Amino acid sequence: MSAPDRPQPSPVAEGRIAQEQHCDAQPLSLEMLLDNLPIAVYRCLNDGQCTMKYVSNGIERLTGYSPATFLSHTGVTFSSIIHPDDRNSVERAIALAIQQERSFQLTYRIRCANGEQRWVFEQGSAPPQAGGRILEGILFDYTQLRKANMLVYEQASYLQQARDAIIAMDLNSRITYWNNGAERLYGWTAAEARSKKFSELLCENLPAYHAAYETTLANGEWTGELSHLRRDGVCIETDTRWTLLAADRESGAPQKILVISTDISERKHNEAKIYRLAFFDALTDLPNRASLLDHLRRALLGSARSRKHGALMFCDLDNFKYLNDSQGHAAGDMLLQAVARRLEHCVREADMVARLGGDEFVILIQPVEDTREGAAAQAETVATKVVAAMAAPFQLAEMNYSVSVSVGVATMCGVVDTVESILRQADAAMYQAKACGRNTYRFHDPAVQAAWSARAELEGAMRRALRDNEFVLHYQPQLDRSSRVIGAEALLRWRLPDGRLLYPAEFIHAAEESGLIIDIGRWVLRTACAELARWQRWPDMAGLTLSVNVSASQFIEPDFVPMLQGVFEETGVQPSSLKLELTESLVVSDFTQTARTMAMLKQRGISFSLDDFGTGYSSLAYLRKLPLDQLKIDQSFMRDVLTDQNDASIVRSIIALGDSLGLQVIAEGVETPGQRQFLSDAGCFIYQGFLYQHALSSENFTQYARMVH
């Protein structure tokens, strides 16, 4: 009978048996202790292969290989599982430590039985009594600790290299941490900044710093914008977050404040630039219309609550367009800038000067007075200053230029007034100032407002008339001493939808002030030239001339000559039969530009008549230098020429002057045979007036001209 099978030893038992065979005797209690440690304890030969003589059970937890695997000397050696990239450096480090008779500490990678890669930490030495032949040490798994260390390292690196400035300070404001971003942003190195007080080193606004500090202590954090100083003294804007850090986890006692700051100086600069573009006038640097409306709206809201009174003033430069047209826009811009500065000196610091556009400025006097009378008195003081300030000449490059201003004033209180009503009232008052001779100021009056509303309605009706072709031309004959028709004057009429005719006196002034006279004037010239071209196609009327009144504002338009040339080409008229009637006011206001434009048109065959001669301030020098063809005696002189010796003397002088200058003279307003005889005796032989005919429609004039031709 055979002996019963003996049970096979377990791998752990095999390892223990192997250790008993190959290791020097060790106390059993120590082995048991070592086997239960979460580390591997070893003793091996210093033979380059780390041939194990003893290894604890912890080696299996570390590598996945049993102790017997390493102790068998026929399978895997510990040296063989060291990562190939680390093996040589490990062997060299151990050899150097033994040579220098010191212990060694190493971290390196191994390949475990399951293919996993781990980091191990090894600490060992060579016992002196073994003569360097034996190594003893411990091994433990360093993988998780290394990952944690790497994470800490990476996070520290991220903090250090972050674009933002990251600073830590203690509760006494002393800086304890300063990353590279802070060095780039503020200019101080970490060594220079540490131990300095944050508040003293960086803070431009100490009250804001203290407010942020107190909020952080109370709430644990604070977020906002702070102004910080760079090393070079430049103030920069930062978007900043402060966080209170607790060092003691158990007590939670705060110890530090973490500060993270982002430079927003460029953003703030761009925001400020956008704001200025949106709310300030680029030329004068004054608040613009949008800014004015916003301030006016807020002033009225405050006034409604406080029941205080203020005022709004419209300031419009008189005849500014003449400067632009005669000296160019550069001179005009210089004047506007100089006017803006003078206006700013006329108001209190709390008040506002704005530019609406063109040559229009507005002054907002804040509502601080208890009554409208008090606000009016304050506004009158400012208006007086404004008118006086404009009286002194302006130095524009090499030129001295004088300008006046018309000011309209409207008092306001938010209880009853609105933005729209105040703007209308001040604008209406300004036009009242212009109507009173300019260079003055006027307060808003309800009657003036009613007139202004009527004018606005009239302006709208004129626009409709242009659109719907309601304007018509009538033609008043001009006759010679033989009562033969030699031409006509084109006179504007407005035929209303109900059939009534309006004469220029009823609407032309509003057209001038609104600027519609430019469009109406173009229509008149185009219609008149088309009529003249029609006459030129008929032999019995081809020799007639046609006079057309041209307003001053139209004649000085930069495109007047090209526009008129376009009319000639469009209608096919011969310009030699066209006569433009200009007023004395146009000649006097801008002689140089007027003479230049007349010369260009004269080259195209157009002739010129000086209308209303004797009513203005023409000088003989002007008459001599301008390419005029005709003087026209105003009908105001003709009315009493037979009964008023002064009028009679003026008419004789005009006729004599025209004769001496080689100019044809025509009299308008001739209504009686006696007036005609007076003119003939004085040497004037061309007439226009009711004695011969009223202004006629195109068809009726044609019949009349052919009848008396």
XYZ file of C-alpha atoms in Angstrom:
709
model
C 0.000 0.000 0.000
C 1.437 3.167 -1.097
C 1.791 6.134 1.100
C -0.929 8.776 0.802
C -0.208 11.710 -1.503
C 1.456 14.532 0.296
C -0.202 17.974 -0.176
C 1.631 20.358 -2.468
C 3.048 23.502 -0.826
C 1.478 26.858 -1.765
C 3.521 29.526 -3.632
C 3.833 31.465 -0.407
C 5.092 28.371 1.387
C 7.499 27.721 -1.445
C 8.835 31.209 -1.024
C 9.229 30.652 2.687
C 11.022 27.318 2.125
C 13.268 28.932 -0.407
C 14.084 31.695 2.001
C 14.963 29.125 4.677
C 17.325 27.437 2.224
C 19.067 30.487 0.834
C 18.987 33.149 3.517
C 20.895 33.425 6.670
C 18.777 32.539 9.686
C 16.429 35.404 10.669
C 14.215 35.636 13.747
C 10.732 34.398 12.867
C 9.018 37.383 14.453
C 10.945 39.821 12.236
C 10.047 37.887 9.079
C 6.426 37.924 9.971
C 6.626 41.635 10.596
C 8.337 42.323 7.287
C 5.892 40.166 5.348
C 2.963 42.189 6.575
C 4.404 45.594 5.761
C 3.043 47.429 2.643
C 6.608 47.536 1.357
C 9.093 45.016 0.002
C 12.267 44.397 2.034
C 15.129 42.754 0.222
C 18.678 41.505 0.490
C 20.530 40.748 -2.691
C 23.948 40.248 -4.202
C 25.687 43.228 -5.707
C 26.348 41.354 -8.925
C 24.750 43.662 -11.448
C 21.664 41.401 -11.664
C 20.386 42.076 -8.151
C 20.300 38.318 -7.395
C 17.905 38.047 -4.527
C 18.919 36.341 -1.299
C 15.840 37.455 0.573
C 12.670 39.349 -0.293
C 9.521 39.889 1.724
C 5.995 39.105 0.582
C 5.421 42.783 -0.187
C 7.275 42.185 -3.474
C 4.226 40.380 -4.851
C 1.930 43.289 -4.039
C 4.407 45.632 -5.730
C 5.356 43.657 -8.864
C 2.823 40.875 -9.216
C 5.661 38.320 -9.042
C 5.942 36.008 -6.030
C 9.054 36.073 -3.834
C 9.903 32.596 -5.133
C 10.144 33.955 -8.660
C 13.030 36.188 -7.686
C 14.664 33.677 -5.303
C 14.715 30.790 -7.776
C 17.556 32.442 -9.717
C 16.241 30.754 -12.863
C 13.341 33.012 -13.832
C 12.741 36.716 -13.647
C 15.318 38.887 -11.895
C 14.494 42.172 -10.349
C 16.957 43.905 -12.658
C 15.066 42.569 -15.667
C 11.779 44.207 -14.697
C 13.329 47.669 -14.312
C 12.231 49.808 -17.254
C 14.935 49.646 -19.965
C 15.148 53.450 -20.066
C 15.880 53.582 -16.322
C 18.013 50.400 -15.836
C 21.464 51.830 -16.600
C 20.936 54.959 -14.509
C 19.762 52.806 -11.558
C 22.804 50.523 -11.767
C 25.195 53.463 -12.041
C 23.617 55.251 -9.075
C 23.857 52.132 -6.888
C 27.468 51.492 -7.903
C 28.441 55.081 -7.121
C 26.739 54.956 -3.712
C 28.594 51.714 -2.780
C 31.877 53.177 -3.972
C 31.314 56.238 -1.777
C 30.097 54.061 1.104
C 26.780 55.841 1.470
C 23.131 54.940 1.203
C 21.083 55.639 -1.892
C 17.521 56.720 -2.729
C 16.097 56.136 -6.189
C 12.796 56.472 -8.041
C 12.342 54.574 -11.279
C 9.865 52.609 -13.322
C 9.247 48.843 -13.360
C 7.129 46.533 -15.494
C 4.778 44.399 -13.431
C 3.689 40.846 -14.172
C 0.380 42.090 -15.682
C 2.172 44.502 -18.009
C 1.353 47.549 -15.917
C 4.042 50.177 -15.435
C 4.639 51.468 -11.915
C 6.944 53.881 -10.216
C 8.886 52.569 -7.215
C 10.875 54.280 -4.549
C 14.005 52.392 -3.391
C 16.174 53.174 -0.409
C 19.166 50.985 0.286
C 22.776 50.598 1.346
C 25.658 48.076 1.436
C 26.460 46.805 4.958
C 30.143 47.473 5.712
C 30.719 43.979 7.048
C 29.733 42.487 3.704
C 32.485 44.312 1.852
C 30.123 45.748 -0.733
C 28.924 42.327 -1.878
C 25.479 42.551 -0.322
C 22.767 45.173 -0.771
C 19.893 45.702 1.634
C 16.943 47.989 1.188
C 13.254 48.606 0.886
C 10.928 49.173 -2.076
C 7.446 50.682 -2.099
C 4.907 51.735 -4.675
C 5.506 55.400 -5.571
C 3.020 55.584 -8.449
C 0.126 57.382 -6.737
C 2.396 59.645 -4.744
C 4.286 60.575 -7.874
C 1.034 61.363 -9.672
C 0.004 63.550 -6.775
C 3.386 65.257 -6.756
C 3.228 65.770 -10.515
C -0.244 67.230 -10.176
C 0.957 69.614 -7.505
C 3.933 70.492 -9.685
C 1.763 71.081 -12.732
C -0.671 73.192 -10.791
C 2.155 75.230 -9.329
C 3.601 75.577 -12.828
C 0.236 76.671 -14.207
C -0.062 79.285 -11.483
C 3.457 80.473 -12.124
C 3.097 80.667 -15.893
C -0.524 81.916 -15.960
C -1.155 85.013 -18.053
C -3.100 86.610 -15.200
C -1.372 88.106 -12.183
C -1.755 85.698 -9.239
C -0.756 87.053 -5.858
C -1.183 85.797 -2.306
C -1.030 88.121 0.674
C -1.443 87.580 4.376
C -4.019 89.380 6.433
C -1.539 92.197 7.052
C -1.401 92.860 3.287
C 2.128 91.375 3.037
C 2.737 89.613 -0.285
C 3.709 85.951 0.098
C 3.345 84.705 -3.483
C 3.950 86.478 -6.794
C 3.764 84.607 -10.107
C 5.313 85.404 -13.465
C 2.053 86.970 -14.654
C 2.271 89.500 -11.826
C 5.865 90.232 -12.773
C 4.863 90.837 -16.417
C 1.870 92.985 -15.484
C 3.350 95.134 -12.749
C 7.098 95.089 -13.456
C 8.410 93.927 -10.066
C 10.119 90.544 -9.732
C 8.887 88.037 -7.158
C 11.944 88.715 -4.977
C 11.230 92.453 -5.034
C 7.509 92.072 -4.325
C 7.564 89.494 -1.537
C 7.109 90.901 1.965
C 6.005 94.244 0.519
C 2.525 95.480 1.413
C 0.043 94.914 -1.397
C -1.772 98.158 -0.566
C 1.410 100.242 -0.675
C 2.975 98.576 -3.702
C 0.021 98.456 -6.081
C -3.044 100.348 -4.911
C -3.773 103.624 -6.653
C -7.122 104.026 -4.877
C -6.757 103.129 -1.193
C -10.460 103.553 -0.285
C -11.382 101.073 -3.020
C -8.718 98.654 -1.713
C -10.029 98.862 1.854
C -13.607 98.295 0.658
C -12.514 95.168 -1.245
C -10.519 93.949 1.766
C -13.419 94.324 4.191
C -15.849 92.632 1.781
C -13.457 89.699 1.363
C -13.135 89.204 5.114
C -16.907 89.438 5.559
C -18.085 87.344 2.580
C -15.066 85.219 1.750
C -14.616 86.793 -1.684
C -14.837 90.019 -3.678
C -14.977 90.658 -7.434
C -14.673 93.987 -9.207
C -12.424 96.458 -10.982
C -9.412 98.069 -9.320
C -6.850 100.579 -10.504
C -3.294 99.332 -9.907
C 0.055 101.056 -10.285
C 2.845 99.554 -12.372
C 6.488 99.923 -11.466
C 6.841 102.736 -14.040
C 4.053 104.699 -12.333
C 1.445 104.059 -15.033
C -2.037 103.338 -13.719
C -3.718 100.267 -15.236
C -7.252 98.964 -14.888
C -7.688 95.368 -13.690
C -10.574 92.942 -13.356
C -9.819 91.404 -9.951
C -11.089 88.525 -7.809
C -10.121 88.172 -4.145
C -10.664 84.869 -2.297
C -10.138 84.244 1.407
C -8.064 81.110 2.102
C -8.242 79.103 5.366
C -4.939 77.416 6.311
C -6.234 75.404 9.288
C -8.822 72.896 8.065
C -10.048 72.090 11.526
C -10.525 75.628 12.829
C -11.105 77.227 9.426
C -9.169 80.279 10.541
C -8.348 82.535 7.555
C -4.704 83.098 6.836
C -4.272 84.444 3.308
C -6.089 86.258 0.494
C -5.596 84.999 -3.045
C -5.720 87.786 -5.645
C -6.181 87.060 -9.353
C -6.028 90.137 -11.620
C -6.537 90.516 -15.372
C -5.320 93.587 -17.244
C -8.375 95.252 -18.837
C -6.687 98.566 -19.668
C -7.017 98.026 -23.419
C -10.657 97.004 -23.067
C -11.391 100.056 -20.926
C -9.571 102.249 -23.427
C -11.628 100.818 -26.292
C -14.832 101.205 -24.288
C -13.957 104.831 -23.586
C -13.164 105.365 -27.263
C -16.475 103.837 -28.331
C -18.276 105.953 -25.742
C -16.664 109.136 -27.044
C -17.519 108.213 -30.620
C -21.126 107.598 -29.590
C -21.639 110.594 -27.295
C -19.085 113.270 -28.250
C -18.587 115.429 -31.310
C -15.331 114.519 -33.046
C -14.563 118.081 -34.194
C -15.207 120.152 -31.050
C -14.954 117.409 -28.387
C -18.278 118.612 -26.990
C -21.144 116.259 -26.108
C -23.170 115.471 -29.223
C -26.914 115.313 -29.844
C -27.305 111.833 -28.323
C -25.487 112.903 -25.169
C -27.500 116.119 -24.923
C -30.814 114.278 -25.208
C -29.737 111.841 -22.495
C -28.661 114.630 -20.117
C -31.780 116.669 -20.890
C -34.026 113.686 -20.192
C -32.317 113.039 -16.854
C -32.404 116.751 -15.957
C -36.154 116.836 -16.553
C -36.679 113.688 -14.461
C -34.739 115.252 -11.605
C -36.634 118.491 -12.075
C -39.960 116.669 -11.877
C -38.956 115.268 -8.473
C -37.390 118.424 -7.060
C -39.683 120.913 -8.851
C -36.599 122.971 -9.681
C -36.327 125.047 -12.857
C -33.591 125.236 -15.480
C -33.216 126.409 -19.070
C -32.180 125.291 -22.535
C -30.437 127.618 -24.981
C -30.075 127.203 -28.739
C -27.050 129.082 -30.148
C -26.750 129.446 -33.924
C -23.864 131.277 -35.602
C -24.973 134.007 -37.978
C -23.901 133.664 -41.631
C -21.531 130.788 -40.857
C -22.118 129.326 -44.334
C -20.423 132.303 -45.942
C -17.168 131.498 -44.128
C -17.294 127.870 -45.264
C -18.017 128.830 -48.853
C -15.478 131.646 -49.101
C -12.583 130.314 -46.990
C -13.159 126.572 -47.115
C -14.260 123.991 -44.582
C -10.889 124.036 -42.783
C -11.501 127.647 -41.709
C -15.058 126.745 -40.739
C -13.835 123.871 -38.584
C -11.317 126.128 -36.843
C -14.073 128.615 -36.050
C -16.365 125.917 -34.640
C -13.591 124.651 -32.368
C -12.844 128.175 -31.122
C -16.550 128.899 -30.560
C -16.880 125.673 -28.521
C -14.086 126.751 -26.186
C -15.598 130.206 -25.669
C -19.029 128.755 -24.947
C -17.539 126.460 -22.299
C -16.180 129.523 -20.480
C -19.666 131.076 -20.373
C -21.322 128.394 -18.238
C -21.029 126.942 -14.758
C -19.243 123.650 -14.205
C -22.532 121.817 -13.654
C -24.029 123.093 -16.920
C -23.481 121.518 -20.306
C -22.449 122.774 -23.741
C -23.232 120.449 -26.668
C -22.992 120.609 -30.439
C -26.035 119.500 -32.394
C -24.288 119.683 -35.748
C -23.244 122.320 -38.272
C -23.060 125.677 -36.508
C -25.715 124.844 -33.900
C -24.764 124.634 -30.228
C -26.950 124.001 -27.190
C -26.438 125.017 -23.556
C -28.241 123.067 -20.841
C -28.581 125.052 -17.607
C -29.264 122.545 -14.862
C -32.563 122.888 -12.978
C -31.483 124.308 -9.616
C -33.673 127.428 -9.366
C -36.903 127.500 -7.359
C -38.881 129.507 -9.943
C -39.026 130.022 -13.693
C -38.132 133.652 -13.093
C -34.951 132.576 -11.310
C -34.062 130.193 -14.133
C -34.762 132.923 -16.695
C -32.487 135.350 -14.838
C -29.676 132.794 -14.778
C -30.220 132.014 -18.473
C -30.188 135.721 -19.330
C -26.827 136.082 -17.595
C -25.407 133.209 -19.637
C -26.979 134.449 -22.898
C -25.455 137.897 -22.357
C -22.048 136.280 -21.820
C -22.444 134.196 -24.964
C -23.328 137.159 -27.203
C -20.466 139.199 -25.720
C -18.005 136.296 -26.049
C -18.681 136.031 -29.769
C -18.091 139.767 -30.300
C -14.300 139.531 -30.121
C -12.727 138.506 -33.474
C -11.469 134.950 -33.863
C -7.919 134.261 -35.001
C -8.197 131.624 -37.746
C -4.655 130.873 -38.935
C -3.580 134.125 -40.616
C -7.080 135.629 -40.700
C -9.147 137.548 -38.170
C -12.812 136.693 -38.469
C -15.796 138.170 -36.677
C -19.010 136.279 -36.133
C -22.202 136.864 -34.203
C -24.647 134.462 -32.621
C -28.421 134.236 -32.284
C -29.580 132.657 -29.025
C -32.982 131.214 -28.190
C -33.865 130.542 -24.557
C -36.577 128.314 -23.105
C -37.028 127.800 -19.372
C -38.028 124.320 -18.249
C -39.431 122.272 -15.403
C -39.962 118.524 -15.598
C -43.420 118.844 -14.042
C -44.899 120.273 -17.269
C -42.170 120.175 -19.932
C -40.853 117.341 -22.097
C -37.660 116.862 -24.059
C -39.484 117.470 -27.334
C -41.328 120.589 -26.172
C -38.206 122.220 -24.718
C -36.224 121.587 -27.905
C -39.014 123.106 -30.018
C -39.333 126.135 -27.771
C -35.605 126.908 -27.686
C -35.359 126.445 -31.460
C -38.316 128.763 -32.047
C -36.801 131.384 -29.730
C -33.538 131.197 -31.657
C -35.351 131.958 -34.925
C -37.067 134.850 -33.190
C -33.618 136.195 -32.288
C -32.576 135.938 -35.936
C -35.750 137.712 -37.024
C -34.906 140.541 -34.614
C -31.656 141.326 -36.404
C -29.398 138.527 -35.103
C -26.496 138.950 -32.660
C -28.984 138.860 -29.788
C -31.054 136.504 -27.643
C -34.763 135.973 -27.226
C -36.927 133.994 -24.813
C -39.587 131.617 -26.046
C -43.036 133.110 -26.463
C -46.258 131.118 -27.087
C -47.110 133.373 -30.007
C -43.677 132.707 -31.496
C -44.251 128.986 -31.043
C -47.517 129.216 -32.937
C -45.766 131.063 -35.758
C -43.021 128.459 -35.768
C -45.561 125.648 -35.990
C -47.202 127.425 -38.906
C -43.832 127.771 -40.621
C -43.099 124.082 -40.091
C -46.461 123.288 -41.657
C -45.634 125.638 -44.538
C -42.294 123.915 -45.050
C -44.012 120.544 -45.276
C -46.487 121.961 -47.782
C -43.637 123.332 -49.923
C -42.012 119.924 -50.012
C -45.317 118.492 -51.165
C -45.593 121.255 -53.784
C -42.203 120.319 -55.221
C -43.174 116.669 -55.276
C -46.614 117.252 -56.826
C -45.490 119.958 -59.281
C -47.685 122.681 -57.755
C -45.233 125.527 -58.508
C -45.716 127.432 -61.776
C -43.915 130.274 -63.553
C -45.622 133.398 -64.841
C -43.890 135.831 -67.181
C -44.097 139.638 -66.920
C -43.243 141.370 -70.214
C -40.358 143.829 -70.527
C -40.808 146.461 -73.249
C -38.681 149.085 -74.966
C -39.526 152.741 -75.790
C -41.547 151.532 -78.800
C -43.692 149.346 -76.508
C -42.249 146.303 -78.204
C -41.764 143.177 -76.090
C -38.035 142.442 -75.819
C -38.153 139.914 -73.018
C -39.746 138.905 -69.730
C -39.054 138.220 -66.092
C -39.955 134.752 -64.792
C -41.984 135.084 -61.569
C -42.732 132.158 -59.258
C -46.267 131.284 -58.210
C -47.644 128.465 -56.059
C -50.944 127.022 -57.209
C -52.598 125.314 -54.238
C -54.722 122.190 -54.688
C -57.845 124.367 -54.235
C -56.773 126.538 -57.186
C -55.606 129.604 -55.218
C -52.327 131.252 -56.228
C -49.730 132.190 -53.597
C -47.151 134.870 -54.385
C -43.483 134.620 -53.318
C -43.920 137.103 -50.469
C -46.100 134.500 -48.729
C -43.598 131.640 -48.781
C -40.179 132.573 -50.152
C -38.788 133.702 -46.767
C -39.650 130.322 -45.227
C -38.075 128.617 -48.233
C -34.866 130.596 -47.643
C -34.701 129.728 -43.934
C -35.476 126.035 -44.440
C -33.022 125.605 -47.305
C -35.780 124.545 -49.704
C -34.924 127.567 -51.825
C -32.108 125.490 -53.352
C -34.481 122.830 -54.697
C -37.094 125.405 -55.673
C -34.416 127.481 -57.428
C -33.305 124.472 -59.474
C -36.893 123.850 -60.521
C -37.293 127.522 -61.529
C -34.132 127.522 -63.664
C -35.014 124.219 -65.338
C -38.583 125.356 -66.112
C -37.505 128.825 -67.270
C -34.785 127.467 -69.566
C -37.230 124.955 -71.061
C -39.633 127.853 -71.797
C -36.842 129.994 -73.258
C -35.713 127.114 -75.465
C -39.301 126.867 -76.760
C -39.270 130.579 -77.635
C -35.961 130.182 -79.438
C -37.525 127.660 -81.803
C -40.031 130.281 -83.043
C -38.560 132.983 -85.347
C -40.851 135.746 -84.037
C -39.811 135.086 -80.396
C -36.207 133.876 -80.821
C -34.785 137.299 -79.885
C -36.516 137.547 -76.501
C -34.528 137.445 -73.267
C -35.694 135.857 -70.044
C -34.689 137.157 -66.602
C -34.632 134.723 -63.662
C -34.132 135.697 -60.023
C -31.462 133.642 -58.229
C -31.276 133.589 -54.429
C -28.006 134.306 -52.656
C -27.905 130.883 -51.003
C -28.392 129.178 -54.361
C -25.821 131.269 -56.233
C -23.007 130.491 -53.767
C -23.669 126.729 -53.863
C -20.439 124.986 -54.983
C -22.310 123.045 -57.682
C -24.300 126.001 -59.065
C -22.293 126.354 -62.304
C -22.240 122.595 -63.094
C -25.946 122.392 -62.247
C -26.782 125.240 -64.630
C -24.626 123.701 -67.369
C -26.602 120.487 -66.934
C -29.857 122.461 -67.358
C -28.535 123.957 -70.599
C -27.692 120.530 -71.965
C -31.010 119.074 -70.814
C -33.204 121.823 -72.333
C -31.065 122.748 -75.367
C -31.421 126.489 -74.597
C -28.978 129.083 -75.916
C -27.526 130.719 -72.741
C -27.069 134.087 -74.457
C -30.795 134.827 -74.021
C -30.773 134.038 -70.282
C -30.354 136.855 -67.767
C -29.778 136.107 -64.082
C -31.010 138.745 -61.622
C -28.848 139.043 -58.491
C -29.525 141.113 -55.376
C -27.225 143.664 -53.815
C -27.071 141.595 -50.593
C -25.477 138.719 -52.479
C -22.811 140.962 -54.003
C -21.926 142.599 -50.695
C -21.927 139.426 -48.542
C -19.336 137.539 -50.552
C -17.946 139.658 -53.347
C -15.006 137.394 -54.235
C -17.035 134.212 -54.675
C -19.821 136.076 -56.460
C -17.407 137.657 -58.947
C -15.744 134.287 -59.614
C -19.049 132.535 -60.314
C -20.282 135.418 -62.513
C -17.086 135.278 -64.567
C -17.492 131.535 -65.229
C -21.115 131.990 -66.304
C -20.264 135.058 -68.392
C -17.968 132.854 -70.470
C -21.018 130.715 -71.306
C -22.902 133.765 -72.654
C -25.154 134.484 -69.668
C -25.879 138.133 -68.839
C -26.517 139.645 -65.390
C -28.903 142.199 -63.959
C -28.473 143.776 -60.524
C -31.961 143.602 -59.020
C -33.462 146.125 -56.561
C -30.600 148.498 -57.221
C -30.481 151.423 -54.792
C -32.095 149.638 -51.851
C -28.872 148.193 -50.461
C -25.284 149.266 -49.994
C -23.628 148.697 -53.360
C -20.446 150.600 -53.909
C -19.172 151.963 -57.191
C -16.080 149.762 -56.802
C -18.261 146.650 -56.790
C -20.221 147.799 -59.841
C -17.022 148.506 -61.740
C -15.468 145.111 -61.007
C -18.494 142.869 -61.624
C -19.423 141.689 -65.156
C -22.891 143.257 -65.009
C -25.063 144.056 -68.029
C -28.035 145.774 -66.463
C -29.199 147.796 -63.446
C -32.797 147.399 -62.338
C -34.528 150.320 -60.598
C -36.564 149.017 -57.684
C -40.312 149.633 -57.798
C -40.173 151.254 -54.328
C -38.533 154.286 -55.961
C -40.984 154.330 -58.858
C -44.071 154.427 -56.650
C -43.564 158.091 -55.599
C -41.157 159.248 -58.284
C -43.591 161.951 -59.455
C -44.292 163.307 -55.966
C -41.129 162.678 -53.923
C -38.062 164.655 -54.956
C -35.735 162.249 -53.133
C -37.061 159.262 -55.082
C -36.871 161.259 -58.306
C -33.236 162.207 -57.602
C -32.320 158.610 -56.820
C -33.885 157.322 -60.045
C -32.089 159.981 -62.151
C -28.793 159.102 -60.404
C -29.223 155.382 -61.110
C -29.926 156.052 -64.778
C -26.899 158.354 -65.039
C -24.690 155.854 -63.234
C -25.769 153.060 -65.555
C -25.093 155.231 -68.584
C -21.619 156.162 -67.300
C -20.750 152.500 -66.669
C -22.147 151.330 -69.989
C -24.930 149.363 -68.310
C -28.468 149.008 -69.562
C -31.085 150.341 -67.120
C -34.569 148.873 -66.678
C -37.292 150.114 -64.338
C -39.826 147.839 -62.704
C -43.134 148.888 -61.167
C -44.047 151.234 -64.015
C -47.789 151.693 -63.593
C -48.730 155.081 -65.093
C -47.957 156.977 -68.293
C -46.500 159.773 -66.155
C -43.933 157.413 -64.614
C -43.007 156.147 -68.079
C -42.559 159.708 -69.341
C -40.340 160.586 -66.361
C -38.107 157.586 -67.101
C -37.924 158.411 -70.792
C -36.983 162.024 -70.068
C -34.265 160.782 -67.674
C -32.813 158.387 -70.260
C -34.322 155.009 -69.264
C -36.035 153.239 -72.162
C -36.825 149.706 -70.902
C -39.890 149.175 -68.743
C -41.711 146.538 -66.760
C -44.965 147.013 -64.873
C -48.719 147.016 -64.744
C -48.886 149.894 -67.225
C -48.203 147.264 -69.848
C -49.152 143.894 -68.406
C -49.363 141.736 -65.313
C -47.370 138.529 -65.116
C -48.934 136.020 -67.522
C -49.048 132.270 -67.848
C -46.805 130.733 -70.469
C -49.595 130.429 -73.040
C -50.955 133.942 -72.450
C -47.480 135.503 -72.550
C -46.816 133.853 -75.914
C -50.016 135.345 -77.336
C -49.240 138.785 -75.867
C -45.636 138.838 -77.084
C -46.627 137.930 -80.637
C -49.364 140.538 -80.624
C -47.116 143.462 -79.561
C -43.851 142.220 -81.066
